[in-house]
Amino acid sequence: MPIQTALTTKLGIEQPVILAPMGLAAGGLLARTVSEAGGLGMISGGYADYNWLAGEYAATEGTKVGCGFINWMLHKDPSCLFRALDELCPPAVLLSFGNPGTFPEAVKRSGALLMMQLHTLAEAEHALDLGADVIIAQGTEAGGHGIDNQATFTLVPSVVDLVSDRAPGTPVVAAGGIADGRGIAAALALGADGVMMGTRFWATRQALVPEAAWSRLVEATGDDTVRTSVDDVVSGHAWPPPYTNRVLRNSFTDRWHGAEEALYSRLGIVRHQYERALKESDFDLANVPGGQNAGLIHSVESADEVLRKAMYEAEEIIARLKPHQPSQPGPEPAAATASGAASGDIREEGS
């Protein structure tokens, strides 16, 4: 039976799973597939390219999907956000990475739910001050951009405690390293109301990803990833500190990670080589984003099948951990009490 939490109620979805708005990978087809399977699909606003965003929204065919934006990029050109709010009318908007400025106010005025991704307790405090409707706590295990901060397993319960004190009832979402039902169940046990998954949905047939890149991810383990900035430097989208990008190691990261000054000195020729590698899907040189959950991903499937399997597994795990009810009235065993407390506000439909 579907797992109902404060997140599913807030977003009006069946499953407590959000698609991470991964740059240039989370397009309209992937977002629509996740939403139709009961989660919330999200399209990447990427580097503020409104035409790309609008084109991908057209592929959703009216399915409810949200979109995500990069704060520091919006400060350079906020028009993509404002046009999206006015013309695409997303039901939910995720703001991540950097000072959000007045963008949260614009999102709230539009009627969209304000979702804010954060990496530290200080950022969580600020998100609550700004009236975030949903808090997403991303640990350093996450693929793609983030910071070298706490791991998901420690960050999430800390944020949950903070939110419980400051804004009870505000859903907290765990992100980073979650690839299957075990990760979903663990996040719920930590007090989260749901999860945001990126890398696992990156390896699905609906993602805008070359087949050769999928092969790299399926063959990788969590030990094969590195958090670095060199691929951003060569791509021309140098992110501000402290943000780095978790990617799969290859000859490019082996050569340039830790040698950024030398990379800048040869940037012209290296950039030409890198761009050619991207066009030719040469992932010995071009980088593949991926989280430390890479070793849990063994195949490329349809996104709806990934979500269905993960939720079935999570439901089975929760059912096994559910405290046994004694046949005769009496005091509840201590172990059952502890297990019940650990499950937070998880409710199964019909229970």
PDB file of C-alpha atoms in Angstrom, residues 44-196:
ATOM      1  CA  SER A  44      15.939  21.133 -14.759  1.00  0.00           C
ATOM      2  CA  GLY A  45      15.996  24.880 -15.285  1.00  0.00           C
ATOM      3  CA  GLY A  46      19.731  24.307 -15.741  1.00  0.00           C
ATOM      4  CA  TYR A  47      21.744  27.329 -16.697  1.00  0.00           C
ATOM      5  CA  ALA A  48      18.670  29.557 -17.111  1.00  0.00           C
ATOM      6  CA  ASP A  49      17.867  28.525 -20.696  1.00  0.00           C
ATOM      7  CA  TYR A  50      14.160  29.287 -20.904  1.00  0.00           C
ATOM      8  CA  ASN A  51      13.696  28.004 -24.454  1.00  0.00           C
ATOM      9  CA  TRP A  52      15.064  24.595 -23.477  1.00  0.00           C
ATOM     10  CA  LEU A  53      12.927  24.525 -20.334  1.00  0.00           C
ATOM     11  CA  ALA A  54       9.740  25.477 -22.203  1.00  0.00           C
ATOM     12  CA  GLY A  55      10.414  22.849 -24.851  1.00  0.00           C
ATOM     13  CA  GLU A  56      10.799  20.140 -22.226  1.00  0.00           C
ATOM     14  CA  TYR A  57       7.631  21.280 -20.457  1.00  0.00           C
ATOM     15  CA  ALA A  58       5.761  20.741 -23.707  1.00  0.00           C
ATOM     16  CA  ALA A  59       6.774  17.065 -23.522  1.00  0.00           C
ATOM     17  CA  THR A  60       4.990  16.615 -20.182  1.00  0.00           C
ATOM     18  CA  GLU A  61       1.611  16.704 -21.948  1.00  0.00           C
ATOM     19  CA  GLY A  62      -0.058  18.434 -19.018  1.00  0.00           C
ATOM     20  CA  THR A  63       1.294  16.114 -16.310  1.00  0.00           C
ATOM     21  CA  LYS A  64       1.994  17.839 -13.009  1.00  0.00           C
ATOM     22  CA  VAL A  65       5.734  18.434 -12.819  1.00  0.00           C
ATOM     23  CA  GLY A  66       7.880  21.015 -11.077  1.00  0.00           C
ATOM     24  CA  CYS A  67      11.174  22.609 -12.037  1.00  0.00           C
ATOM     25  CA  GLY A  68      14.461  23.430 -10.375  1.00  0.00           C
ATOM     26  CA  PHE A  69      16.763  26.443 -10.623  1.00  0.00           C
ATOM     27  CA  ILE A  70      20.335  27.315  -9.658  1.00  0.00           C
ATOM     28  CA  ASN A  71      20.339  30.408  -7.443  1.00  0.00           C
ATOM     29  CA  TRP A  72      23.755  31.772  -8.407  1.00  0.00           C
ATOM     30  CA  MET A  73      22.881  31.447 -12.086  1.00  0.00           C
ATOM     31  CA  LEU A  74      19.548  33.218 -11.621  1.00  0.00           C
ATOM     32  CA  HIS A  75      21.383  36.195 -10.144  1.00  0.00           C
ATOM     33  CA  LYS A  76      23.026  36.606 -13.553  1.00  0.00           C
ATOM     34  CA  ASP A  77      19.702  36.361 -15.392  1.00  0.00           C
ATOM     35  CA  PRO A  78      16.476  35.919 -13.379  1.00  0.00           C
ATOM     36  CA  SER A  79      14.234  36.106 -16.447  1.00  0.00           C
ATOM     37  CA  CYS A  80      14.121  32.314 -16.839  1.00  0.00           C
ATOM     38  CA  LEU A  81      12.526  31.935 -13.410  1.00  0.00           C
ATOM     39  CA  PHE A  82      10.091  34.794 -13.886  1.00  0.00           C
ATOM     40  CA  ARG A  83       8.984  33.573 -17.320  1.00  0.00           C
ATOM     41  CA  ALA A  84       8.583  30.022 -16.015  1.00  0.00           C
ATOM     42  CA  LEU A  85       6.381  31.231 -13.159  1.00  0.00           C
ATOM     43  CA  ASP A  86       4.248  33.327 -15.509  1.00  0.00           C
ATOM     44  CA  GLU A  87       4.029  31.058 -18.543  1.00  0.00           C
ATOM     45  CA  LEU A  88       4.625  27.473 -17.389  1.00  0.00           C
ATOM     46  CA  CYS A  89       2.938  27.769 -13.976  1.00  0.00           C
ATOM     47  CA  PRO A  90       4.830  24.931 -12.249  1.00  0.00           C
ATOM     48  CA  PRO A  91       3.123  23.600  -9.117  1.00  0.00           C
ATOM     49  CA  ALA A  92       6.453  23.446  -7.277  1.00  0.00           C
ATOM     50  CA  VAL A  93       9.818  25.167  -7.728  1.00  0.00           C
ATOM     51  CA  LEU A  94      13.117  24.006  -6.252  1.00  0.00           C
ATOM     52  CA  LEU A  95      15.815  26.596  -5.518  1.00  0.00           C
ATOM     53  CA  SER A  96      19.346  25.313  -4.893  1.00  0.00           C
ATOM     54  CA  PHE A  97      22.973  26.398  -4.639  1.00  0.00           C
ATOM     55  CA  GLY A  98      23.779  29.829  -3.328  1.00  0.00           C
ATOM     56  CA  ASN A  99      21.983  32.832  -1.901  1.00  0.00           C
ATOM     57  CA  PRO A 100      18.336  32.695  -3.055  1.00  0.00           C
ATOM     58  CA  GLY A 101      17.921  36.455  -2.729  1.00  0.00           C
ATOM     59  CA  THR A 102      14.329  37.483  -3.425  1.00  0.00           C
ATOM     60  CA  PHE A 103      13.561  34.482  -5.629  1.00  0.00           C
ATOM     61  CA  PRO A 104      11.621  32.685  -2.861  1.00  0.00           C
ATOM     62  CA  GLU A 105       9.231  35.644  -2.658  1.00  0.00           C
ATOM     63  CA  ALA A 106       8.576  35.440  -6.394  1.00  0.00           C
ATOM     64  CA  VAL A 107       7.890  31.706  -6.158  1.00  0.00           C
ATOM     65  CA  LYS A 108       5.481  32.170  -3.241  1.00  0.00           C
ATOM     66  CA  ARG A 109       3.642  35.002  -4.997  1.00  0.00           C
ATOM     67  CA  SER A 110       3.081  32.788  -8.031  1.00  0.00           C
ATOM     68  CA  GLY A 111       1.238  30.215  -5.932  1.00  0.00           C
ATOM     69  CA  ALA A 112       3.860  27.509  -6.500  1.00  0.00           C
ATOM     70  CA  LEU A 113       5.174  25.506  -3.573  1.00  0.00           C
ATOM     71  CA  LEU A 114       8.631  26.685  -2.556  1.00  0.00           C
ATOM     72  CA  MET A 115      11.121  23.837  -2.229  1.00  0.00           C
ATOM     73  CA  MET A 116      14.638  24.663  -1.055  1.00  0.00           C
ATOM     74  CA  GLN A 117      17.645  22.369  -1.186  1.00  0.00           C
ATOM     75  CA  LEU A 118      20.331  22.855   1.438  1.00  0.00           C
ATOM     76  CA  HIS A 119      23.512  21.296   2.713  1.00  0.00           C
ATOM     77  CA  THR A 120      24.015  22.704   6.219  1.00  0.00           C
ATOM     78  CA  LEU A 121      21.990  23.520   9.309  1.00  0.00           C
ATOM     79  CA  ALA A 122      22.646  27.239   8.768  1.00  0.00           C
ATOM     80  CA  GLU A 123      21.108  26.968   5.306  1.00  0.00           C
ATOM     81  CA  ALA A 124      18.159  25.109   6.800  1.00  0.00           C
ATOM     82  CA  GLU A 125      17.598  27.954   9.256  1.00  0.00           C
ATOM     83  CA  HIS A 126      17.621  30.451   6.389  1.00  0.00           C
ATOM     84  CA  ALA A 127      15.228  28.346   4.314  1.00  0.00           C
ATOM     85  CA  LEU A 128      12.747  28.292   7.188  1.00  0.00           C
ATOM     86  CA  ASP A 129      13.092  32.070   7.582  1.00  0.00           C
ATOM     87  CA  LEU A 130      12.136  32.394   3.906  1.00  0.00           C
ATOM     88  CA  GLY A 131       9.022  30.269   4.346  1.00  0.00           C
ATOM     89  CA  ALA A 132      10.077  27.147   2.463  1.00  0.00           C
ATOM     90  CA  ASP A 133       7.180  24.720   1.992  1.00  0.00           C
ATOM     91  CA  VAL A 134       9.497  21.730   1.569  1.00  0.00           C
ATOM     92  CA  ILE A 135      13.075  21.332   2.868  1.00  0.00           C
ATOM     93  CA  ILE A 136      15.489  19.096   0.965  1.00  0.00           C
ATOM     94  CA  ALA A 137      18.643  18.076   2.832  1.00  0.00           C
ATOM     95  CA  GLN A 138      21.384  16.908   0.488  1.00  0.00           C
ATOM     96  CA  GLY A 139      24.322  14.920   1.805  1.00  0.00           C
ATOM     97  CA  THR A 140      27.727  14.836   0.187  1.00  0.00           C
ATOM     98  CA  GLU A 141      27.118  11.356  -1.300  1.00  0.00           C
ATOM     99  CA  ALA A 142      24.908  12.921  -3.947  1.00  0.00           C
ATOM    100  CA  GLY A 143      25.887  12.816  -7.582  1.00  0.00           C
ATOM    101  CA  GLY A 144      26.231  16.081  -9.447  1.00  0.00           C
ATOM    102  CA  HIS A 145      26.658  19.366  -7.659  1.00  0.00           C
ATOM    103  CA  GLY A 146      26.863  19.770  -3.916  1.00  0.00           C
ATOM    104  CA  ILE A 147      29.460  20.440  -1.254  1.00  0.00           C
ATOM    105  CA  ASP A 148      31.868  18.397   0.826  1.00  0.00           C
ATOM    106  CA  ASN A 149      29.600  18.472   3.860  1.00  0.00           C
ATOM    107  CA  GLN A 150      27.873  16.045   6.159  1.00  0.00           C
ATOM    108  CA  ALA A 151      26.714  12.695   4.913  1.00  0.00           C
ATOM    109  CA  THR A 152      22.991  12.162   4.394  1.00  0.00           C
ATOM    110  CA  PHE A 153      22.785   9.814   7.376  1.00  0.00           C
ATOM    111  CA  THR A 154      23.775  12.569   9.816  1.00  0.00           C
ATOM    112  CA  LEU A 155      22.506  15.672   8.025  1.00  0.00           C
ATOM    113  CA  VAL A 156      18.907  14.529   7.636  1.00  0.00           C
ATOM    114  CA  PRO A 157      18.057  13.825  11.309  1.00  0.00           C
ATOM    115  CA  SER A 158      19.747  17.082  12.324  1.00  0.00           C
ATOM    116  CA  VAL A 159      17.578  19.003   9.862  1.00  0.00           C
ATOM    117  CA  VAL A 160      14.504  17.040  10.952  1.00  0.00           C
ATOM    118  CA  ASP A 161      15.087  18.076  14.562  1.00  0.00           C
ATOM    119  CA  LEU A 162      15.561  21.703  13.558  1.00  0.00           C
ATOM    120  CA  VAL A 163      12.410  21.759  11.446  1.00  0.00           C
ATOM    121  CA  SER A 164      10.416  20.031  14.169  1.00  0.00           C
ATOM    122  CA  ASP A 165      11.351  22.839  16.551  1.00  0.00           C
ATOM    123  CA  ARG A 166      10.981  25.731  14.112  1.00  0.00           C
ATOM    124  CA  ALA A 167       8.215  24.738  11.694  1.00  0.00           C
ATOM    125  CA  PRO A 168       6.436  21.514  12.700  1.00  0.00           C
ATOM    126  CA  GLY A 169       4.696  19.840   9.801  1.00  0.00           C
ATOM    127  CA  THR A 170       7.076  21.141   7.124  1.00  0.00           C
ATOM    128  CA  PRO A 171       8.158  18.116   5.075  1.00  0.00           C
ATOM    129  CA  VAL A 172      11.855  17.239   5.074  1.00  0.00           C
ATOM    130  CA  VAL A 173      13.236  15.325   2.099  1.00  0.00           C
ATOM    131  CA  ALA A 174      16.467  13.304   2.136  1.00  0.00           C
ATOM    132  CA  ALA A 175      18.800  13.486  -0.858  1.00  0.00           C
ATOM    133  CA  GLY A 176      22.145  11.896  -1.551  1.00  0.00           C
ATOM    134  CA  GLY A 177      23.052   8.235  -2.023  1.00  0.00           C
ATOM    135  CA  ILE A 178      19.486   6.884  -2.307  1.00  0.00           C
ATOM    136  CA  ALA A 179      19.026   4.342  -5.085  1.00  0.00           C
ATOM    137  CA  ASP A 180      16.456   1.795  -3.950  1.00  0.00           C
ATOM    138  CA  GLY A 181      13.854   0.885  -1.349  1.00  0.00           C
ATOM    139  CA  ARG A 182      16.485   0.386   1.327  1.00  0.00           C
ATOM    140  CA  GLY A 183      17.495   4.005   0.990  1.00  0.00           C
ATOM    141  CA  ILE A 184      13.884   5.171   1.055  1.00  0.00           C
ATOM    142  CA  ALA A 185      13.103   3.158   4.182  1.00  0.00           C
ATOM    143  CA  ALA A 186      16.288   4.390   5.861  1.00  0.00           C
ATOM    144  CA  ALA A 187      15.421   8.018   5.071  1.00  0.00           C
ATOM    145  CA  LEU A 188      11.965   7.598   6.550  1.00  0.00           C
ATOM    146  CA  ALA A 189      13.463   5.989   9.647  1.00  0.00           C
ATOM    147  CA  LEU A 190      15.730   9.026  10.028  1.00  0.00           C
ATOM    148  CA  GLY A 191      12.604  11.176  10.210  1.00  0.00           C
ATOM    149  CA  ALA A 192      12.426  12.381   6.608  1.00  0.00           C
ATOM    150  CA  ASP A 193       9.057  12.551   4.875  1.00  0.00           C
ATOM    151  CA  GLY A 194      10.402  11.392   1.522  1.00  0.00           C
ATOM    152  CA  VAL A 195      13.414  11.297  -0.752  1.00  0.00           C
ATOM    153  CA  MET A 196      14.800  13.015  -3.802  1.00  0.00           C
TER     154      MET A 196
END
